[in-house]
Short mmCIF file of C-alpha atoms in Angstrom, two decimals:
data_model
loop_
_atom_site.label_atom_id
_atom_site.label_comp_id
_atom_site.label_asym_id
_atom_site.label_seq_id
_atom_site.Cartn_x
_atom_site.Cartn_y
_atom_site.Cartn_z
CA MET A 420 2.68 -0.26 11.47
CA GLY A 421 -0.59 -0.92 12.44
CA SER A 422 0.36 2.34 14.03
CA SER A 423 1.11 4.31 10.57
CA ILE A 424 -1.81 3.74 9.07
CA ASP A 425 -3.79 4.63 12.83
CA LEU A 426 -2.57 7.98 11.30
CA ILE A 427 -3.72 8.27 8.48
CA PHE A 428 -7.39 7.50 10.76
CA LYS A 429 -5.96 10.15 12.80
CA ILE A 430 -5.72 13.05 11.28
CA ALA A 431 -9.31 12.48 9.22
CA GLY A 432 -10.53 12.08 12.04
CA VAL A 433 -8.61 15.58 13.42
CA GLY A 434 -9.49 17.80 10.28
CA ILE A 435 -13.50 16.16 9.97
CA LEU A 436 -13.90 17.37 14.15
CA VAL A 437 -11.44 21.24 12.81
CA ALA A 438 -14.71 21.23 10.51
CA VAL A 439 -17.40 20.41 12.84
CA LEU A 440 -16.09 22.76 15.53
CA ASN A 441 -15.54 25.41 13.05
CA ALA A 442 -19.16 25.29 11.85
CA ILE A 443 -20.40 24.60 15.39
CA LEU A 444 -18.04 27.91 16.50
CA LYS A 445 -19.32 29.94 13.25
CA HIS A 446 -23.31 29.28 14.12
CA ALA A 447 -22.53 31.04 18.09
CA GLY A 448 -20.53 33.52 16.38
CA LYS A 449 -17.57 33.69 17.57
CA GLU A 450 -15.36 33.34 15.05
CA GLU A 451 -11.77 34.05 16.34
CA GLN A 452 -12.26 30.62 18.25
CA GLY A 453 -12.91 28.89 15.33
CA HIS A 454 -9.87 30.76 14.23
CA ILE A 455 -7.79 29.09 17.31
CA VAL A 456 -9.47 25.37 16.51
CA THR A 457 -8.22 25.74 13.16
CA LEU A 458 -4.72 26.31 14.01
CA ALA A 459 -4.85 24.44 17.03
CA GLY A 460 -5.51 21.01 14.92
CA LEU A 461 -3.08 22.16 12.51
CA ALA A 462 -0.51 22.24 14.11
CA ILE A 463 -1.47 19.33 16.02
CA VAL A 464 -1.63 17.23 13.27
CA PHE A 465 1.62 18.93 11.95
CA MET A 466 3.48 17.30 14.80
CA TRP A 467 2.48 14.01 13.89
CA VAL A 468 2.92 14.45 10.14
CA ILE A 469 7.17 15.55 11.07
CA GLN A 470 7.47 12.99 12.78
CA LEU A 471 7.15 10.56 10.28
CA LEU A 472 8.47 12.48 8.14
CA ALA A 473 11.67 11.75 9.58
CA THR A 474 11.29 8.69 10.02
CA LEU A 475 10.92 8.58 6.69
CA PHE A 476 13.69 10.67 5.61
CA GLU A 477 16.65 8.66 8.20
CA GLN A 478 15.07 4.81 6.36
CA VAL A 479 15.74 6.88 2.96
CA LYS A 480 19.54 8.11 4.17
CA SER A 481 20.56 4.12 5.12
CA VAL A 482 18.97 2.55 2.24
CA PHE A 483 20.68 4.60 0.23
CA ARG A 484 23.25 5.81 2.16
CA LEU A 485 23.20 9.13 1.31
CA TYR A 486 24.92 10.10 4.69
CA MET B 1386 -0.52 -9.70 -0.16
CA ASP B 1387 1.70 -6.76 -0.01
CA VAL B 1388 -0.56 -5.05 -2.56
CA LEU B 1389 -3.96 -6.08 -1.66
CA GLN B 1390 -2.71 -3.72 2.14
CA ILE B 1391 -1.19 -0.46 -0.32
CA VAL B 1392 -3.76 -0.01 -3.01
CA ALA B 1393 -6.12 -0.62 0.64
CA ILE B 1394 -4.52 1.49 2.14
CA GLY B 1395 -4.49 4.00 -0.94
CA LEU B 1396 -8.33 4.18 -1.52
CA MET B 1397 -9.10 4.73 2.39
CA ALA B 1398 -6.99 8.39 2.21
CA THR B 1399 -8.23 9.12 -1.47
CA VAL B 1400 -11.77 9.53 -0.07
CA LEU B 1401 -10.53 11.11 3.60
CA ILE B 1402 -8.82 13.51 1.64
CA GLY B 1403 -11.56 14.20 0.08
CA VAL B 1404 -14.11 14.32 2.48
CA LEU B 1405 -11.53 17.21 4.05
CA ARG B 1406 -10.78 18.96 0.15
CA SER B 1407 -13.19 20.93 0.95
CA GLN B 1408 -13.53 21.41 3.92
CA ARG B 1409 -9.99 21.96 4.66
CA PRO B 1410 -7.95 22.06 2.75
CA GLU B 1411 -4.42 22.72 4.94
CA LEU B 1412 -5.12 19.10 6.62
CA ALA B 1413 -6.24 17.75 3.31
CA VAL B 1414 -2.41 18.44 2.45
CA LEU B 1415 -0.81 17.12 5.61
CA LEU B 1416 -3.37 13.87 5.48
CA SER B 1417 -1.27 13.29 1.60
CA VAL B 1418 1.32 13.35 2.88
CA ALA B 1419 0.81 10.80 5.48
CA ALA B 1420 -0.18 8.39 3.40
CA GLY B 1421 2.76 8.67 0.93
CA VAL B 1422 5.23 8.26 3.34
CA ILE B 1423 3.62 5.48 4.71
CA LEU B 1424 3.19 4.06 2.09
CA PHE B 1425 6.48 4.74 0.90
CA LEU B 1426 7.51 2.93 4.29
CA LEU B 1427 5.57 -0.50 3.24
CA VAL B 1428 8.19 -1.47 0.57
CA LEU B 1429 11.14 0.73 1.72
CA GLY B 1430 12.07 -2.79 3.41
CA LYS B 1431 12.30 -4.46 0.12
CA ILE B 1432 13.84 -1.98 -2.09
CA GLY B 1433 16.59 -2.88 1.00
CA SER B 1434 17.31 -6.13 0.04
CA ILE B 1435 17.27 -4.76 -3.68
CA VAL B 1436 19.40 -2.76 -3.26
CA GLY B 1437 21.91 -4.97 -0.76
CA ILE B 1438 21.45 -7.95 -3.98
CA ILE B 1439 22.71 -4.55 -6.46
CA THR B 1440 25.72 -4.48 -4.12
CA ASP B 1441 26.92 -8.35 -3.76
CA LEU B 1442 26.38 -8.62 -7.63
CA SER B 1443 28.28 -5.45 -8.26
CA ALA B 1444 30.93 -6.65 -5.31
CA ARG B 1445 31.06 -10.24 -7.74
CA ALA B 1446 31.85 -7.97 -10.98
CA GLY B 1447 34.67 -5.87 -9.44
CA ILE B 1448 33.04 -2.19 -10.09
CA SER B 1449 34.42 -0.31 -7.52
CA MET B 1450 31.83 1.39 -5.34
CA VAL B 1451 32.68 4.59 -5.14
CA TYR B 1452 30.56 4.41 -8.57
CA LEU B 1453 27.72 1.96 -6.85
CA GLY B 1454 27.56 4.62 -3.92
CA THR B 1455 26.81 7.53 -6.67
CA ILE B 1456 24.40 5.76 -7.82
CA MET B 1457 22.32 4.82 -5.33
CA LYS B 1458 23.02 8.99 -3.86
CA ILE B 1459 21.27 9.64 -6.82
CA ILE B 1460 18.38 7.27 -6.91
CA GLY B 1461 17.57 8.23 -3.62
CA ILE B 1462 17.94 12.73 -4.49
CA ALA B 1463 15.83 11.84 -7.34
CA TYR B 1464 13.24 10.48 -4.81
CA ILE B 1465 12.99 12.60 -1.36
CA ALA B 1466 13.31 15.28 -4.18
CA GLU B 1467 9.95 13.81 -5.99
CA PHE B 1468 8.16 13.17 -3.35
CA GLY B 1469 8.29 17.17 -1.67
CA ALA B 1470 7.42 18.26 -5.80
CA GLN B 1471 4.75 16.46 -6.34
CA ILE B 1472 3.33 17.21 -2.34
CA CYS B 1473 4.00 20.83 -3.66
CA ARG B 1474 2.27 20.82 -7.16
CA ASP B 1475 -0.72 18.49 -5.65
CA ALA B 1476 -1.06 21.16 -2.86
CA GLY B 1477 -0.72 24.68 -5.76
CA GLU B 1478 2.97 25.78 -5.19
CA GLY B 1479 3.76 24.98 -8.64
CA ALA B 1480 6.98 27.62 -8.56
CA VAL B 1481 7.67 25.69 -4.98
CA ALA B 1482 7.65 22.35 -6.56
CA THR B 1483 9.93 24.01 -9.95
CA LYS B 1484 12.83 24.89 -7.05
CA ILE B 1485 13.23 21.56 -5.21
CA GLU B 1486 13.13 20.20 -8.92
CA PHE B 1487 16.20 22.30 -9.85
CA ALA B 1488 18.04 21.92 -6.73
CA ALA B 1489 18.13 17.56 -6.35
CA LYS B 1490 19.53 17.84 -10.06
CA ILE B 1491 22.37 20.51 -8.91
CA LEU B 1492 22.51 18.25 -6.28
CA ILE B 1493 22.87 15.24 -8.64
CA MET B 1494 25.51 17.42 -10.82
CA VAL B 1495 27.54 17.69 -7.79
CA LEU B 1496 27.59 13.75 -6.97
CA ALA B 1497 27.83 13.07 -10.73
CA VAL B 1498 30.74 15.31 -11.12
CA PRO B 1499 33.46 12.81 -10.51
CA ILE B 1500 32.06 10.03 -12.13
CA VAL B 1501 32.00 12.56 -15.90
CA VAL B 1502 35.68 13.09 -14.70
CA ALA B 1503 37.08 10.02 -14.67
CA VAL B 1504 35.62 8.91 -18.15
CA LEU B 1505 36.79 12.07 -19.87
CA GLN B 1506 40.45 10.84 -18.40
CA SER B 1507 40.06 7.49 -19.56
CA LEU B 1508 38.85 8.96 -22.84
CA LEU B 1509 42.01 10.95 -23.07
CA LYS B 1510 43.83 8.28 -22.01
CA LEU B 1511 42.70 6.07 -25.34
CA LEU B 1512 43.24 9.25 -27.28
CA GLY B 1513 47.36 9.42 -26.59
CA GLU B 1514 47.33 5.80 -26.62
CA ALA B 1515 46.13 5.92 -30.53
CA GLY B 1516 47.83 9.42 -31.18
#
Protein backbone atom coordinates (compact mmCIF):
# COMPACT_ATOMS: atom_id res chain seq x y z
CA MET A 1 0.00 0.00 0.00
CA GLY A 2 2.88 2.36 0.77
CA SER A 3 4.28 1.78 -2.68
CA SER A 4 0.97 2.72 -4.29
CA ILE A 5 0.98 6.09 -2.50
CA ASP A 6 4.58 6.57 -3.61
CA LEU A 7 3.25 6.33 -7.14
CA ILE A 8 1.37 9.65 -6.77
CA PHE A 9 4.60 11.37 -5.72
CA LYS A 10 6.52 9.63 -8.48
CA ILE A 11 4.07 10.83 -11.14
CA ALA A 12 4.08 14.37 -9.78
CA GLY A 13 7.88 14.32 -9.68
CA VAL A 14 8.14 13.17 -13.28
CA GLY A 15 5.63 15.85 -14.27
CA ILE A 16 7.53 18.67 -12.60
CA LEU A 17 10.87 17.38 -13.94
CA VAL A 18 9.50 17.20 -17.47
CA ALA A 19 8.08 20.71 -17.20
CA VAL A 20 11.39 22.13 -15.96
CA LEU A 21 13.46 20.24 -18.57
CA ASN A 22 11.06 21.44 -21.21
CA ALA A 23 11.51 25.05 -20.14
CA ILE A 24 15.29 24.71 -20.09
CA LEU A 25 15.44 23.03 -23.50
CA LYS A 26 13.11 25.63 -24.95
CA HIS A 27 15.37 28.38 -23.58
CA ALA A 28 18.39 26.66 -25.16
CA GLY A 29 16.55 26.57 -28.47
CA LYS A 30 16.15 22.75 -28.59
CA GLU A 31 12.43 22.45 -28.91
CA GLU A 32 12.53 19.01 -30.62
CA GLN A 33 14.38 17.50 -27.69
CA GLY A 34 11.83 19.09 -25.40
CA HIS A 35 9.11 17.21 -27.23
CA ILE A 36 11.04 13.96 -26.88
CA VAL A 37 11.44 14.54 -23.14
CA THR A 38 7.69 15.15 -22.85
CA LEU A 39 6.97 11.95 -24.75
CA ALA A 40 9.39 9.90 -22.65
CA GLY A 41 7.88 11.20 -19.40
CA LEU A 42 4.40 10.42 -20.67
CA ALA A 43 5.43 6.88 -21.66
CA ILE A 44 7.03 6.16 -18.27
CA VAL A 45 4.03 7.45 -16.33
CA PHE A 46 1.66 5.61 -18.65
CA MET A 47 3.42 2.32 -17.90
CA TRP A 48 2.95 2.81 -14.15
CA VAL A 49 -0.67 3.86 -14.45
CA ILE A 50 -1.52 0.97 -16.79
CA GLN A 51 -0.09 -1.52 -14.30
CA LEU A 52 -2.09 0.09 -11.49
CA LEU A 53 -5.25 -0.01 -13.62
CA ALA A 54 -4.66 -3.70 -14.33
CA THR A 55 -4.51 -4.36 -10.58
CA LEU A 56 -7.74 -2.43 -10.09
CA PHE A 57 -9.57 -4.35 -12.82
CA GLU A 58 -8.36 -7.69 -11.51
CA GLN A 59 -9.50 -6.83 -7.97
CA VAL A 60 -12.88 -5.54 -9.13
CA LYS A 61 -13.31 -8.69 -11.21
CA SER A 62 -12.62 -10.94 -8.26
CA VAL A 63 -14.76 -8.96 -5.78
CA PHE A 64 -17.83 -8.63 -8.02
CA ARG A 65 -17.27 -12.01 -9.74
CA LEU A 66 -17.18 -10.47 -13.23
CA TYR A 67 -15.71 -13.39 -15.11
CA MET B 1 -8.43 5.68 10.95
CA ASP B 2 -8.66 4.85 7.28
CA VAL B 3 -10.73 7.92 6.55
CA LEU B 4 -7.90 10.27 7.56
CA GLN B 5 -5.54 8.41 5.24
CA ILE B 6 -8.02 8.58 2.37
CA VAL B 7 -8.72 12.30 2.81
CA ALA B 8 -4.99 12.99 3.07
CA ILE B 9 -4.27 11.11 -0.16
CA GLY B 10 -7.11 12.94 -1.91
CA LEU B 11 -6.00 16.40 -0.82
CA MET B 12 -2.37 15.70 -1.66
CA ALA B 13 -3.29 14.40 -5.09
CA THR B 14 -5.52 17.44 -5.68
CA VAL B 15 -2.69 19.86 -4.90
CA LEU B 16 -0.21 17.97 -7.10
CA ILE B 17 -2.73 17.79 -9.96
CA GLY B 18 -3.30 21.54 -9.59
CA VAL B 19 0.47 22.13 -9.92
CA LEU B 20 0.74 19.87 -12.98
CA ARG B 21 -2.47 20.94 -14.74
CA SER B 22 -1.09 24.25 -16.02
CA GLN B 23 2.27 22.80 -17.16
CA ARG B 24 1.53 19.25 -18.35
CA PRO B 25 -2.21 18.55 -18.61
CA GLU B 26 -1.68 14.99 -19.95
CA LEU B 27 0.35 14.01 -16.88
CA ALA B 28 -2.28 15.63 -14.66
CA VAL B 29 -4.87 13.29 -16.15
CA LEU B 30 -2.68 10.25 -15.45
CA LEU B 31 -2.08 11.49 -11.90
CA SER B 32 -5.79 11.78 -11.28
CA VAL B 33 -6.28 8.24 -12.65
CA ALA B 34 -3.61 6.95 -10.27
CA ALA B 35 -5.14 8.78 -7.30
CA GLY B 36 -8.60 7.41 -8.10
CA VAL B 37 -7.32 3.84 -8.42
CA ILE B 38 -5.34 4.04 -5.17
CA LEU B 39 -8.31 5.43 -3.26
CA PHE B 40 -10.59 2.70 -4.58
CA LEU B 41 -8.05 -0.06 -3.87
CA LEU B 42 -7.93 1.14 -0.25
CA VAL B 43 -11.64 0.39 0.26
CA LEU B 44 -11.98 -2.56 -2.11
CA GLY B 45 -11.05 -5.06 0.60
CA LYS B 46 -13.90 -3.77 2.76
CA ILE B 47 -16.29 -3.95 -0.19
CA GLY B 48 -15.20 -7.56 -0.57
CA SER B 49 -16.18 -8.38 3.00
CA ILE B 50 -19.56 -6.62 2.56
CA VAL B 51 -20.18 -8.69 -0.56
CA GLY B 52 -19.29 -11.80 1.42
CA ILE B 53 -21.83 -10.92 4.12
CA ILE B 54 -24.56 -10.24 1.55
CA THR B 55 -23.83 -13.56 -0.18
CA ASP B 56 -24.02 -15.36 3.17
CA LEU B 57 -27.33 -13.69 4.12
CA SER B 58 -28.90 -14.44 0.76
CA ALA B 59 -27.78 -18.07 0.97
CA ARG B 60 -29.52 -18.28 4.34
CA ALA B 61 -32.66 -16.64 2.93
CA GLY B 62 -32.67 -19.15 0.10
CA ILE B 63 -32.27 -16.60 -2.71
CA SER B 64 -30.83 -18.13 -5.87
CA MET B 65 -27.16 -17.29 -6.46
CA VAL B 66 -27.99 -16.59 -10.11
CA TYR B 67 -29.85 -13.40 -9.19
CA LEU B 68 -27.28 -12.25 -6.65
CA GLY B 69 -24.44 -12.92 -9.07
CA THR B 70 -26.19 -10.83 -11.70
CA ILE B 71 -26.62 -7.95 -9.28
CA MET B 72 -22.96 -8.12 -8.28
CA LYS B 73 -21.91 -8.12 -11.92
CA ILE B 74 -24.13 -5.11 -12.62
CA ILE B 75 -22.62 -3.19 -9.69
CA GLY B 76 -19.11 -4.01 -10.90
CA ILE B 77 -19.84 -2.93 -14.48
CA ALA B 78 -21.50 0.26 -13.26
CA TYR B 79 -18.53 1.13 -11.07
CA ILE B 80 -15.85 0.48 -13.69
CA ALA B 81 -17.80 2.35 -16.37
CA GLU B 82 -18.42 5.31 -14.09
CA PHE B 83 -14.72 5.41 -13.22
CA GLY B 84 -13.67 5.49 -16.86
CA ALA B 85 -16.34 7.96 -17.88
CA GLN B 86 -15.46 10.39 -15.08
CA ILE B 87 -11.80 10.32 -16.09
CA CYS B 88 -12.67 11.00 -19.72
CA ARG B 89 -14.98 13.84 -18.69
CA ASP B 90 -12.28 15.33 -16.44
CA ALA B 91 -9.89 15.29 -19.37
CA GLY B 92 -12.44 17.21 -21.43
CA GLU B 93 -13.63 14.29 -23.58
CA GLY B 94 -17.32 14.39 -22.83
CA ALA B 95 -18.19 12.55 -26.04
CA VAL B 96 -16.05 9.51 -25.19
CA ALA B 97 -17.44 9.51 -21.66
CA THR B 98 -21.00 9.41 -22.97
CA LYS B 99 -20.14 6.46 -25.21
CA ILE B 100 -18.61 4.53 -22.31
CA GLU B 101 -21.78 5.10 -20.28
CA PHE B 102 -23.93 4.01 -23.20
CA ALA B 103 -21.94 0.80 -23.66
CA ALA B 104 -22.17 0.05 -19.94
CA LYS B 105 -25.95 0.54 -20.04
CA ILE B 106 -26.23 -1.91 -22.91
CA LEU B 107 -24.09 -4.50 -21.09
CA ILE B 108 -26.18 -4.10 -17.94
CA MET B 109 -29.36 -4.50 -19.99
CA VAL B 110 -28.01 -7.76 -21.45
CA LEU B 111 -27.26 -9.03 -17.95
CA ALA B 112 -30.69 -8.03 -16.67
CA VAL B 113 -32.67 -9.70 -19.46
CA PRO B 114 -32.85 -13.17 -17.78
CA ILE B 115 -34.28 -11.62 -14.60
CA VAL B 116 -36.87 -9.61 -16.54
CA VAL B 117 -37.86 -12.74 -18.46
CA ALA B 118 -38.20 -14.70 -15.21
CA VAL B 119 -40.42 -11.97 -13.70
CA LEU B 120 -42.61 -11.88 -16.81
CA GLN B 121 -42.89 -15.69 -16.85
CA SER B 122 -44.02 -15.89 -13.25
CA LEU B 123 -46.46 -13.07 -13.92
CA LEU B 124 -47.89 -14.99 -16.90
CA LYS B 125 -48.18 -18.10 -14.75
CA LEU B 126 -50.11 -16.15 -12.11
CA LEU B 127 -52.42 -14.73 -14.78
CA GLY B 128 -52.94 -18.23 -16.19
CA GLU B 129 -53.90 -19.55 -12.78
CA ALA B 130 -56.34 -16.67 -12.22
CA GLY B 131 -57.98 -17.01 -15.61
